Amino acid sequence: MERWEQFQGVYVHTPFCLQKCLYCDFPSYAGFPDGVRQQYVGALCREIEVRSLQQELPVAKGATVYFGGGTPTVLTVEQIGKIVSTLKRCGWWNRPAEATIEANPGTVDAEKLKALREIGFDRISLGVQSLQDKELGALGRIHTAEQALCATEEAKQAGFRRINADLMSGIPCQTVESFRNTLTKILQLNLSHISAYSLILEEGTPLERLAREGKVQLPDEEASFNMYEMTTEVLAQAGLQRYEISNYAVPGKESVHNTVYWNYEPYAAFGAGACSFNGKERRTNTADVLQYIKGSANLSLAALKTDTGLWQTESPDRKTQISEAMIMGLRMTDGVNLQKMQQRFGIDILESYGKEIQILLDRKMAECGGGTLRLTPYGMRYGNRAFEAFI
Amino acid sequence: MRFFPLLAACFEKKLFIRERNGISRKDYMQKDHIRNFSIIAHIDHGKSTLADRLIEMTGTLSKREMEEQILDSMDLEKERGITIKDQAVQSIYQAKNGEDYMLNFIDTPGHVDFNYEVSRALAACEGALLVIDASQGIEAQTLANTYLALDNNLEIVPVINKIDLPSADPDKVRKEIEDVIGIDASEAVLCSAKTGEGVDDILEAIVERIPAPVCDDNKPLKALVFDSKFDSYKGVLLYLRVYDGTIRKGMKIEMMATGATYEVTEVGVFKPAPVNVDVLTAGEVGFLAAAIKTVGEARVGDTVTDAAHPADEPLPGYRKATPMVFCGLYPVENTDYDNLRDALEKLHLNDAALLFEPETSTALGFGFRCGFLGLLHMDVIKERLEREYKLDLITTAPNVVYQIDKTNGDIELVDNPSAFPDPTVIATVSEPYVTATIIVPKDYVGAVMELSQEKRGEYQNMTYLDEDRVMIHYSLPLSEIIYDYFDRLKSCSRGYASLDYELSGYKPSDLVKVDILLNGDPVDALSAIVHRENAQVQGRRLVERLRSLIPRQQFSIPVQAAIGNKVIAREDVAALRKDVLAKCYGGDITRKRKLLEKQKAGKKRMKQVGTVELPQEAFMAILSMDKKK
């Protein structure tokens, strides 16, 4: 059976945070009482159970598990444990090649980290963002640089071998130097993985409004660009190779779960706002926590086949699937395997997009060879323009 | 029918009843009971509202059927609140003397661009209502239109409208009419088209003061084509004013200018929807259809006569409309070229003033050089092409027609800046000038003069209309008018100034061609003709404007202005340093893809010129560059 015919990853969403960051446009909410979280965990387990009965696609052996948010670690160890045991019981947690949990450094301590390790997570992704308190404050983060360093240290002690730190560049109060300082400090921790994002000002977020109104000063374009270039350079020197536009890893320690997305392979996702993809249909659950809880209570096997209002579905046509597969695949430095595209979609990419690809090759934005099409570092810099070729 | 007089009488009676129900039977209308009239007014003085009210009060349409400003039927006309094409409406009015009169109302456009159409409409009338806003008084187009009416020997009935406004001052307006126009205003009709007050007085004045047509049903047919409209089922509809003779369905007619003959398939009148009638008689206004395929076969201004019994002499025709403003129209997608040509041909069917011929630009590919009566005409055509024909277009900046006297004695007319000859072969360049009439409150005279001076105007004279308002005459290059003169005139007078102008002839000017280079390559569609003294400043502003309009790309783009080989200004569109979505995971795909789709769709509306993507506005940059000043 082909990889794109089985779920290769399982995602579980926790839409809660202690405080919403100023730049965040994810489905995540601060301020729900404990009772709602408890109900949410119940609803989540119900969705996991019911959907396992549906047998939409088989779950691949070793399919990855990823607990994201929001902040999964605002849930108690017991709550997380309950979700994991439900996953296991229903066959979604099946000796995963990788089991990751995201954590906000302000929400974990040595004990909790140890417990997470014992539950079965072998990879942790810490939302460090910056190691400058001023910058953290300007983003609306709840933790300090000290807490971030401490949490990383504790994660190591708890036995996590695979630790990722999320970093951001182009954020308020940041300078090229302060960012270099953050990079230097983080590298001293010898982590195996770094995700380094340039800030995206998402419409509707407080930070976007503040920036628009001139109430917060962002680094200028030149500085942001220098940070972007510096990231690749500094991390490479430390042995962390770029393998996706914003992701760096010690070779062999790349995130298996995220690679499922970029390879456009099927994944199941549970929770409010979570988005599943079975290779043909995309299903997005309501992001409204209370509606999700209510909807989940009404779930039954029969209802799965009808519209319960719990989710919306979208079925990208073949052409859209191809363009999505290209957009996602070209994010990786390894690029897109053209033979796999041929097998999966019956399309000769070089022939169908010949004219567009030739322009990318001429402009040195892409390279072709060894059966793959991939973007050059220059092409990644202008990724959106390269992706447009396949839209 | 002749053999059954009784039956015929019954028929007549029945028809007469039908007429009272709003369906005309004009056979029974005596010539002295026909009135043909127009309404002339400055824009916004209430012409269309008055027309609506007249139609409503004569019962041609019930109030329920009245749609606001029924005559302005094109969407664009409604949106812009202007009338572009002539309309002709017939109504039956029972006067206070108890008799029925046939009123033929011919609507006229209110914008200076369409003066030509105004004069056509006026030629078909015996009288005109001169509508003046009671609070605004005489404006520039009031004058221009009045002179057109006087040229056509029309009886003018002054109407002072909007008397319901608190600021209305009818006495002052009366005095202005007498002082400025020089016609008797003692019997000016006061009205409010909005409330309906005084509208019956207008109807009475039309009956009493506008002369009936002088005509004869028994003479050979002579009918003036004052407009035409293409109908995809009936062919060309000719709007006619019959001077002598009658027109019936089935009759064979001849166009006197072309000699072409047709069989009449339909005759009718507008009420305001077309209604077929049996016959159009002398003195009346209506339409005919005769399976005429193109407007070119039956030109506006031509005389229709009876092919069997032709008239000796045609009616005096019109001068041909001369386009004064030219621009290039190009499809954004080259594959739309044929569609654009078809659309232009269709529009041309209804609008003889629109000229177009194929043109090739190295930057824009295949397109058309089009001639228009003025800027509004150009905008209207462009919008109709985009809306009604769903075309994505690039319009190059408008320009006038230059006359170039070459050193070898040849004279060349140039309607496209890129065709401007090499300076070495030019002896003199002349450009069209207009005489502009500006009416403005006296406090703004200084500002108007300053603006006109900047626009290379030559002051001619100034007269006081009353203690507050003055009329100024300037001689101005037409090219300055078509750029932004009117907008700036409005803004420097806080909206109070009104403007009208007429072509006064060509004058030599020291003009040069400014070329624009992108990435070092000249872009022909961006060239502009400017006065030598302004070239430096204009060139600088143009490149600044282009820099702000051209989206940043992966490389920096030098934008240069040059006269010949000499670069006079340069700006650089800085390179975009990066353009990539930092984050994209499972849940984001749809949103991010849509974002990219939107971005790509935006680019599709741009024109790739060499390696540079130019937005449509870039080609009109010269029009918008003075805005911030």
Coordinates of C-alpha atoms in Angstrom, one line a residue, chain B residues 90-586:
Chain B
Q90 CA -43.4 61.5 -27.1
S91 CA -46.2 62.4 -24.8
I92 CA -49.8 63.7 -25.2
Y93 CA -50.6 66.7 -23.1
Q94 CA -54.1 68.1 -22.6
A95 CA -53.5 71.9 -22.3
K96 CA -55.6 74.2 -20.2
N97 CA -57.4 75.2 -23.4
G98 CA -58.8 71.7 -23.4
E99 CA -56.9 70.6 -26.5
D100 CA -54.4 67.7 -26.8
Y101 CA -50.9 68.5 -27.9
M102 CA -48.2 66.1 -28.9
L103 CA -45.0 66.9 -27.1
N104 CA -41.8 65.4 -28.5
F105 CA -39.1 65.8 -26.0
I106 CA -35.5 65.2 -27.1
D107 CA -33.1 64.8 -24.3
T108 CA -29.6 66.1 -24.6
P109 CA -26.3 65.2 -22.9
G110 CA -25.1 67.6 -20.3
H111 CA -21.4 67.3 -20.7
V112 CA -19.0 69.4 -22.7
D113 CA -17.6 66.3 -24.4
F114 CA -21.0 65.7 -26.0
N115 CA -21.7 69.3 -27.2
Y116 CA -21.8 67.7 -30.6
E117 CA -24.7 65.5 -29.7
V118 CA -26.5 68.5 -28.1
S119 CA -26.3 70.4 -31.4
R120 CA -27.7 67.4 -33.2
A121 CA -30.7 67.2 -30.9
L122 CA -31.3 70.9 -31.1
A123 CA -31.5 70.8 -34.8
A124 CA -34.5 68.5 -34.5
C125 CA -36.5 71.0 -32.3
E126 CA -38.3 74.3 -32.6
G127 CA -37.7 75.3 -29.0
A128 CA -35.7 74.6 -25.9
L129 CA -36.2 74.9 -22.1
L130 CA -33.2 76.6 -20.7
V131 CA -33.1 75.2 -17.1
I132 CA -31.1 77.1 -14.5
D133 CA -30.6 76.3 -10.9
A134 CA -32.2 79.0 -8.8
S135 CA -29.4 79.0 -6.3
Q136 CA -26.4 78.5 -8.6
G137 CA -27.3 80.8 -11.4
I138 CA -25.8 80.7 -14.9
E139 CA -22.9 78.3 -15.3
A140 CA -20.4 77.8 -18.1
Q141 CA -22.4 75.1 -19.9
T142 CA -25.6 77.1 -19.5
L143 CA -24.0 79.6 -21.8
A144 CA -22.5 77.1 -24.2
N145 CA -25.8 75.3 -24.6
T146 CA -27.8 78.5 -25.0
Y147 CA -25.5 79.7 -27.8
L148 CA -26.0 76.3 -29.5
A149 CA -29.7 76.8 -29.2
L150 CA -29.6 80.3 -30.6
D151 CA -27.4 79.0 -33.5
N152 CA -30.3 76.7 -34.3
N153 CA -32.9 79.5 -34.2
L154 CA -34.7 77.9 -31.3
E155 CA -37.3 79.6 -29.2
I156 CA -35.8 79.6 -25.7
V157 CA -38.0 79.3 -22.6
P158 CA -36.0 80.1 -19.5
V159 CA -36.9 77.9 -16.5
I160 CA -35.6 78.6 -13.1
N161 CA -35.5 75.3 -11.2
K162 CA -35.0 74.3 -7.6
I163 CA -37.0 77.2 -6.2
D164 CA -37.8 75.0 -3.2
L165 CA -34.2 75.4 -2.0
P166 CA -33.7 77.9 0.8
S167 CA -30.8 79.4 -1.1
A168 CA -32.9 80.0 -4.2
D169 CA -32.8 83.5 -5.6
P170 CA -34.9 83.6 -8.7
D171 CA -34.7 87.4 -9.1
K172 CA -30.9 87.3 -9.2
V173 CA -31.0 84.5 -11.8
R174 CA -33.5 86.4 -13.9
K175 CA -31.2 89.4 -13.9
E176 CA -28.3 87.2 -14.9
I177 CA -30.2 85.7 -17.8
E178 CA -30.9 89.2 -19.1
D179 CA -27.5 90.6 -18.4
V180 CA -25.4 87.7 -19.5
I181 CA -27.4 85.9 -22.2
G182 CA -29.4 88.9 -23.2
I183 CA -32.8 87.2 -23.5
D184 CA -36.0 88.4 -21.9
A185 CA -36.4 86.7 -18.5
S186 CA -39.6 88.4 -17.4
E187 CA -41.6 85.4 -18.4
A188 CA -39.1 82.8 -17.0
V189 CA -41.0 79.9 -15.5
L190 CA -40.3 79.2 -11.8
C191 CA -40.4 75.6 -10.8
S192 CA -39.2 72.8 -8.6
A193 CA -38.8 69.7 -10.6
K194 CA -38.3 67.9 -7.4
T195 CA -41.7 68.9 -5.8
G196 CA -43.5 69.3 -9.1
E197 CA -44.3 72.9 -8.3
G198 CA -44.6 75.0 -11.5
V199 CA -44.2 72.0 -13.9
D200 CA -47.7 72.6 -15.3
D201 CA -46.7 76.1 -16.1
I202 CA -43.8 74.7 -18.0
L203 CA -46.1 72.5 -20.0
E204 CA -48.3 75.5 -20.8
A205 CA -45.3 77.5 -21.8
I206 CA -44.2 74.8 -24.2
V207 CA -47.6 74.9 -25.8
E208 CA -47.9 78.7 -25.9
R209 CA -44.4 79.8 -26.6
I210 CA -42.7 77.1 -28.6
P211 CA -43.7 77.3 -32.3
A212 CA -45.3 74.4 -34.0
P213 CA -43.3 72.9 -36.8
V214 CA -43.7 74.4 -40.3
C215 CA -44.2 71.4 -42.5
D216 CA -46.3 69.6 -45.0
D217 CA -47.4 66.0 -45.2
N218 CA -47.9 66.2 -48.9
K219 CA -44.4 67.3 -49.9
P220 CA -41.8 64.6 -50.7
L221 CA -40.4 63.0 -47.5
K222 CA -37.5 64.8 -45.8
A223 CA -36.5 63.4 -42.4
L224 CA -33.3 64.2 -40.5
V225 CA -31.5 61.4 -38.8
F226 CA -30.5 63.0 -35.5
D227 CA -29.3 59.8 -33.8
S228 CA -29.1 56.1 -34.3
K229 CA -28.9 53.0 -32.2
F230 CA -28.1 49.5 -33.0
D231 CA -30.5 46.8 -32.1
S232 CA -29.4 43.2 -32.5
Y233 CA -32.8 42.1 -33.7
K234 CA -34.0 45.0 -35.8
G235 CA -30.7 46.4 -37.1
V236 CA -30.0 50.1 -36.9
L237 CA -32.8 52.2 -35.4
L238 CA -32.8 55.7 -36.9
Y239 CA -34.0 58.5 -34.7
L240 CA -35.8 60.9 -37.0
R241 CA -37.3 64.3 -37.2
V242 CA -39.7 64.4 -40.1
Y243 CA -39.8 67.8 -41.8
D244 CA -42.0 67.0 -44.8
G245 CA -44.0 64.0 -46.0
T246 CA -44.8 60.8 -44.1
I247 CA -43.1 57.5 -43.3
R248 CA -45.0 54.2 -43.2
K249 CA -44.1 50.6 -42.7
G250 CA -43.3 48.9 -46.0
M251 CA -42.3 52.1 -47.7
K252 CA -39.0 52.2 -49.7
I253 CA -36.7 54.9 -48.4
E254 CA -33.4 56.3 -49.7
M255 CA -30.6 57.8 -47.7
M256 CA -29.8 61.0 -49.6
A257 CA -26.0 61.1 -48.7
T258 CA -25.2 57.5 -49.6
G259 CA -28.0 56.7 -52.0
A260 CA -28.7 53.4 -50.2
T261 CA -32.3 52.3 -50.2
Y262 CA -34.2 50.2 -47.6
E263 CA -37.6 48.9 -47.0
V264 CA -39.1 50.3 -43.7
T265 CA -39.9 47.4 -41.4
E266 CA -41.1 49.4 -38.5
V267 CA -41.9 53.0 -37.5
G268 CA -42.6 54.1 -34.0
V269 CA -42.2 56.5 -31.2
F270 CA -40.7 56.4 -27.8
K271 CA -43.0 56.6 -24.8
P272 CA -40.3 56.3 -23.6
A273 CA -40.3 52.5 -24.4
P274 CA -40.5 52.1 -28.2
V275 CA -44.1 51.7 -29.5
N276 CA -44.8 50.9 -33.1
V277 CA -47.2 53.3 -35.0
D278 CA -48.6 53.1 -38.5
V279 CA -47.2 56.4 -39.7
L280 CA -44.9 59.2 -38.8
T281 CA -46.0 62.4 -40.3
A282 CA -44.4 65.8 -40.9
G283 CA -43.3 67.6 -37.8
E284 CA -43.1 64.5 -35.7
V285 CA -40.2 62.8 -34.0
G286 CA -39.8 59.0 -33.9
F287 CA -37.8 56.1 -35.1
L288 CA -37.7 53.7 -38.0
A289 CA -36.1 50.3 -38.6
A290 CA -35.3 49.0 -42.0
A291 CA -32.9 46.1 -41.6
I292 CA -30.0 48.5 -41.8
K293 CA -26.9 46.5 -40.8
T294 CA -24.4 49.2 -39.8
V295 CA -24.6 52.7 -38.6
G296 CA -22.2 53.6 -41.4
E297 CA -24.8 52.9 -44.0
A298 CA -27.2 55.4 -42.5
R299 CA -25.2 58.2 -41.0
V300 CA -26.4 60.6 -38.4
G301 CA -27.1 63.9 -40.1
D302 CA -28.3 62.2 -43.3
T303 CA -31.7 62.9 -44.8
V304 CA -34.2 60.1 -45.3
T305 CA -36.4 60.5 -48.3
D306 CA -39.0 58.5 -50.3
A307 CA -37.2 56.4 -52.9
A308 CA -40.2 56.6 -55.2
H309 CA -40.6 60.4 -54.8
P310 CA -37.3 61.8 -53.6
A311 CA -36.9 65.3 -52.3
D312 CA -34.8 67.6 -54.5
E313 CA -32.5 68.8 -51.7
P314 CA -31.4 67.1 -48.5
L315 CA -31.7 69.0 -45.2
P316 CA -28.6 70.7 -44.0
G317 CA -26.6 68.0 -42.2
Y318 CA -24.2 68.1 -39.4
R319 CA -20.5 68.6 -39.2
K320 CA -18.9 65.4 -38.4
A321 CA -17.8 64.8 -34.8
T322 CA -14.1 65.2 -34.5
P323 CA -12.4 63.2 -31.9
M324 CA -10.1 65.4 -29.9
V325 CA -8.6 63.0 -27.4
F326 CA -6.8 59.8 -28.3
C327 CA -5.4 56.9 -26.4
G328 CA -4.3 53.3 -26.9
L329 CA -6.6 50.5 -25.7
Y330 CA -4.9 47.1 -25.3
P331 CA -6.2 43.9 -23.9
V332 CA -4.3 42.7 -20.9
E333 CA -4.5 39.2 -22.4
N334 CA -3.2 39.2 -26.0
T335 CA -5.8 36.5 -26.8
D336 CA -8.5 39.1 -26.2
Y337 CA -7.5 41.2 -29.2
D338 CA -10.3 39.9 -31.4
N339 CA -12.9 40.3 -28.6
L340 CA -11.7 43.9 -28.1
R341 CA -12.1 44.6 -31.8
D342 CA -15.6 43.1 -31.9
A343 CA -16.6 45.1 -28.8
L344 CA -15.3 48.4 -30.3
E345 CA -17.2 47.7 -33.5
K346 CA -20.4 47.1 -31.6
L347 CA -19.9 50.3 -29.6
H348 CA -19.1 52.2 -32.8
L349 CA -22.5 51.1 -34.2
N350 CA -24.1 53.4 -31.7
D351 CA -21.4 56.0 -31.4
A352 CA -20.1 57.3 -34.6
A353 CA -17.8 59.7 -32.7
L354 CA -15.7 56.8 -31.5
L355 CA -12.8 56.1 -33.8
F356 CA -10.5 53.2 -33.7
E357 CA -7.7 51.7 -35.7
P358 CA -5.3 48.8 -35.1
E359 CA -2.0 49.8 -33.5
T360 CA 1.0 47.8 -32.3
S361 CA 3.1 48.7 -29.3
T362 CA 6.4 47.0 -28.6
A363 CA 5.5 47.1 -24.9
L364 CA 1.8 46.2 -25.1
G365 CA 1.5 44.2 -28.3
F366 CA -1.6 44.5 -30.5
G367 CA -4.3 47.0 -29.6
F368 CA -6.2 50.0 -30.9
R369 CA -5.6 53.7 -31.1
C370 CA -8.9 55.2 -30.3
G371 CA -10.3 58.7 -30.7
F372 CA -12.9 60.3 -28.4
L373 CA -14.8 63.5 -28.1
G374 CA -13.2 64.1 -24.7
L375 CA -12.1 62.5 -21.5
L376 CA -15.5 61.6 -20.2
H377 CA -16.3 60.0 -23.5
M378 CA -13.1 58.0 -23.2
D379 CA -13.9 56.9 -19.6
V380 CA -17.4 55.9 -20.6
I381 CA -16.2 53.8 -23.5
K382 CA -13.5 52.2 -21.4
E383 CA -15.9 51.3 -18.7
R384 CA -18.5 50.0 -21.1
L385 CA -15.8 47.8 -22.7
E386 CA -14.9 46.5 -19.3
R387 CA -18.3 46.0 -17.9
E388 CA -20.5 45.1 -20.8
Y389 CA -17.8 43.1 -22.7
K390 CA -15.9 41.9 -19.6
L391 CA -12.6 42.9 -21.1
D392 CA -9.5 43.5 -19.1
L393 CA -7.9 46.6 -20.6
I394 CA -4.8 48.7 -20.5
T395 CA -5.4 52.3 -21.4
T396 CA -2.5 54.5 -22.3
A397 CA -2.5 58.1 -21.2
P398 CA -4.7 60.3 -23.4
N399 CA -3.2 62.8 -25.8
V400 CA -4.4 65.3 -28.4
V401 CA -3.5 65.4 -32.1
Y402 CA -0.4 67.3 -32.8
Q403 CA 0.3 68.9 -36.1
I404 CA 3.9 68.6 -37.2
D405 CA 5.4 70.8 -39.9
K406 CA 8.5 69.0 -41.1
T407 CA 11.6 70.5 -42.4
N408 CA 10.9 69.0 -45.8
G409 CA 7.6 70.8 -46.0
D410 CA 5.4 67.9 -45.2
I411 CA 2.7 68.2 -42.6
E412 CA 2.0 65.3 -40.4
L413 CA -0.8 64.8 -37.8
V414 CA 0.3 62.7 -34.9
D415 CA -2.2 61.2 -32.5
N416 CA 0.2 58.9 -30.7
P417 CA 3.3 60.2 -28.7
S418 CA 5.3 57.2 -29.7
A419 CA 4.9 58.2 -33.4
F420 CA 6.3 61.6 -32.7
P421 CA 9.0 62.2 -35.3
D422 CA 12.7 62.7 -34.6
P423 CA 13.4 66.3 -33.5
T424 CA 15.8 66.8 -36.4
V425 CA 13.0 66.6 -39.0
I426 CA 10.6 68.8 -37.1
A427 CA 10.3 72.5 -38.2
T428 CA 7.4 73.4 -35.9
V429 CA 4.9 71.5 -33.7
S430 CA 1.4 72.9 -33.2
E431 CA -1.1 71.8 -30.7
P432 CA -4.9 72.4 -30.4
Y433 CA -6.0 75.3 -28.2
V434 CA -9.4 75.9 -26.7
T435 CA -11.2 79.0 -25.5
A436 CA -12.2 78.1 -22.0
T437 CA -15.1 79.8 -20.2
I438 CA -14.8 79.7 -16.5
I439 CA -17.5 81.0 -14.2
V440 CA -16.4 81.3 -10.6
P441 CA -17.1 83.4 -7.4
K442 CA -14.8 86.4 -7.4
D443 CA -12.8 85.2 -4.3
Y444 CA -11.4 82.4 -6.4
V445 CA -10.3 84.4 -9.4
G446 CA -6.7 84.5 -8.1
A447 CA -6.5 80.7 -7.8
V448 CA -8.1 80.1 -11.2
M449 CA -5.7 82.5 -12.8
E450 CA -2.7 80.9 -11.1
L451 CA -3.8 77.4 -12.2
S452 CA -4.5 78.6 -15.8
Q453 CA -1.1 80.3 -16.0
E454 CA 0.6 77.1 -14.8
K455 CA -1.3 75.2 -17.5
R456 CA 0.1 77.5 -20.1
G457 CA -3.1 79.5 -20.5
E458 CA -3.3 82.9 -22.0
Y459 CA -5.6 85.3 -20.3
Q460 CA -8.2 86.8 -22.5
N461 CA -10.8 88.7 -20.6
M462 CA -12.9 88.8 -17.5
T463 CA -16.5 90.1 -16.9
Y464 CA -18.5 90.4 -13.7
L465 CA -21.8 88.6 -13.9
D466 CA -23.0 90.2 -10.7
E467 CA -21.2 91.6 -7.7
D468 CA -20.1 88.0 -6.6
R469 CA -19.4 86.1 -9.8
V470 CA -17.1 86.5 -12.7
M471 CA -16.7 84.9 -16.1
I472 CA -13.1 84.5 -17.2
H473 CA -11.9 83.5 -20.6
Y474 CA -8.6 81.8 -21.2
S475 CA -6.9 80.3 -24.2
L476 CA -5.6 77.0 -23.1
P477 CA -3.9 74.1 -24.7
L478 CA -6.4 71.2 -25.0
S479 CA -3.7 68.8 -23.7
E480 CA -3.6 70.6 -20.4
I481 CA -7.4 70.5 -20.2
I482 CA -7.5 66.7 -20.7
Y483 CA -4.9 66.1 -18.0
D484 CA -6.2 67.5 -14.8
Y485 CA -7.3 71.0 -15.4
F486 CA -10.9 70.4 -14.5
D487 CA -10.2 68.5 -11.3
R488 CA -7.8 71.1 -10.1
L489 CA -10.1 73.9 -11.1
K490 CA -12.8 72.3 -9.0
S491 CA -10.5 71.9 -6.0
C492 CA -9.0 75.4 -6.2
S493 CA -12.5 76.9 -6.2
R494 CA -13.9 74.5 -3.6
G495 CA -16.2 73.1 -6.3
Y496 CA -17.7 76.4 -7.3
A497 CA -16.1 76.9 -10.7
S498 CA -17.8 75.7 -13.9
L499 CA -16.0 75.2 -17.1
D500 CA -16.9 75.0 -20.8
Y501 CA -14.6 75.2 -23.7
E502 CA -14.5 75.1 -27.5
L503 CA -11.8 74.3 -29.9
S504 CA -10.2 77.5 -31.2
G505 CA -7.5 76.1 -33.5
Y506 CA -3.9 75.1 -33.6
K507 CA -1.0 77.2 -32.3
P508 CA 2.7 76.4 -32.4
S509 CA 4.3 75.2 -29.2
D510 CA 7.7 74.2 -28.1
L511 CA 6.9 70.5 -27.4
V512 CA 9.2 67.6 -26.9
K513 CA 8.7 63.9 -26.4
V514 CA 9.7 62.5 -23.1
D515 CA 10.5 58.8 -23.2
I516 CA 10.3 56.4 -20.3
L517 CA 12.9 53.7 -19.9
L518 CA 12.4 50.7 -17.6
N519 CA 15.5 48.6 -16.9
G520 CA 17.2 50.7 -19.6
D521 CA 14.6 49.8 -22.3
P522 CA 12.2 52.4 -23.7
V523 CA 8.6 51.6 -23.2
D524 CA 6.7 53.2 -26.1
A525 CA 3.3 53.2 -24.4
L526 CA 4.7 55.4 -21.6
S527 CA 6.0 58.2 -23.8
A528 CA 4.5 61.7 -23.3
I529 CA 4.5 64.9 -25.2
V530 CA 5.2 67.9 -22.9
H531 CA 6.2 71.5 -23.2
R532 CA 10.0 71.9 -23.2
E533 CA 9.9 74.2 -20.2
N534 CA 8.0 71.7 -18.2
A535 CA 9.8 68.6 -19.4
Q536 CA 12.3 68.4 -16.5
V537 CA 9.6 68.8 -13.9
Q538 CA 7.1 66.5 -15.6
G539 CA 9.8 63.9 -16.3
R540 CA 10.7 63.9 -12.7
R541 CA 7.2 63.6 -11.5
L542 CA 6.4 60.9 -13.9
V543 CA 9.3 58.7 -12.8
E544 CA 8.4 59.3 -9.2
R545 CA 4.8 58.3 -9.8
L546 CA 5.9 55.2 -11.7
R547 CA 8.2 54.2 -9.0
S548 CA 5.4 54.3 -6.5
L549 CA 3.1 52.4 -8.9
I550 CA 5.4 49.6 -10.1
P551 CA 5.3 46.7 -7.6
R552 CA 8.7 45.7 -6.3
Q553 CA 10.2 42.7 -7.9
Q554 CA 13.2 40.4 -7.3
F555 CA 15.6 42.8 -8.8
S556 CA 15.8 46.6 -8.6
I557 CA 14.3 48.4 -11.6
P558 CA 15.6 51.7 -12.8
V559 CA 12.9 54.1 -14.1
Q560 CA 14.3 56.8 -16.3
A561 CA 12.8 59.8 -18.2
A562 CA 14.7 60.9 -21.3
I563 CA 14.5 63.4 -24.0
G564 CA 16.2 61.8 -27.0
N565 CA 19.3 60.2 -25.5
K566 CA 19.5 62.6 -22.6
V567 CA 18.2 61.1 -19.3
I568 CA 16.5 63.9 -17.3
A569 CA 15.3 61.9 -14.3
R570 CA 15.8 58.6 -12.6
E571 CA 14.2 56.7 -9.8
D572 CA 14.7 53.1 -8.8
V573 CA 12.1 50.6 -7.7
A574 CA 14.0 48.8 -4.9
A575 CA 14.3 45.1 -5.1
L576 CA 12.0 43.1 -2.8
R577 CA 14.4 41.3 -0.4
K578 CA 12.3 38.3 0.2
D579 CA 8.8 37.0 -0.5
V580 CA 7.9 33.7 1.1
L581 CA 5.4 32.4 3.6
A582 CA 7.4 31.4 6.6
K583 CA 5.0 28.9 7.9
C584 CA 2.8 26.3 6.3
Y585 CA 1.5 23.2 8.0
G586 CA -1.4 20.8 7.6

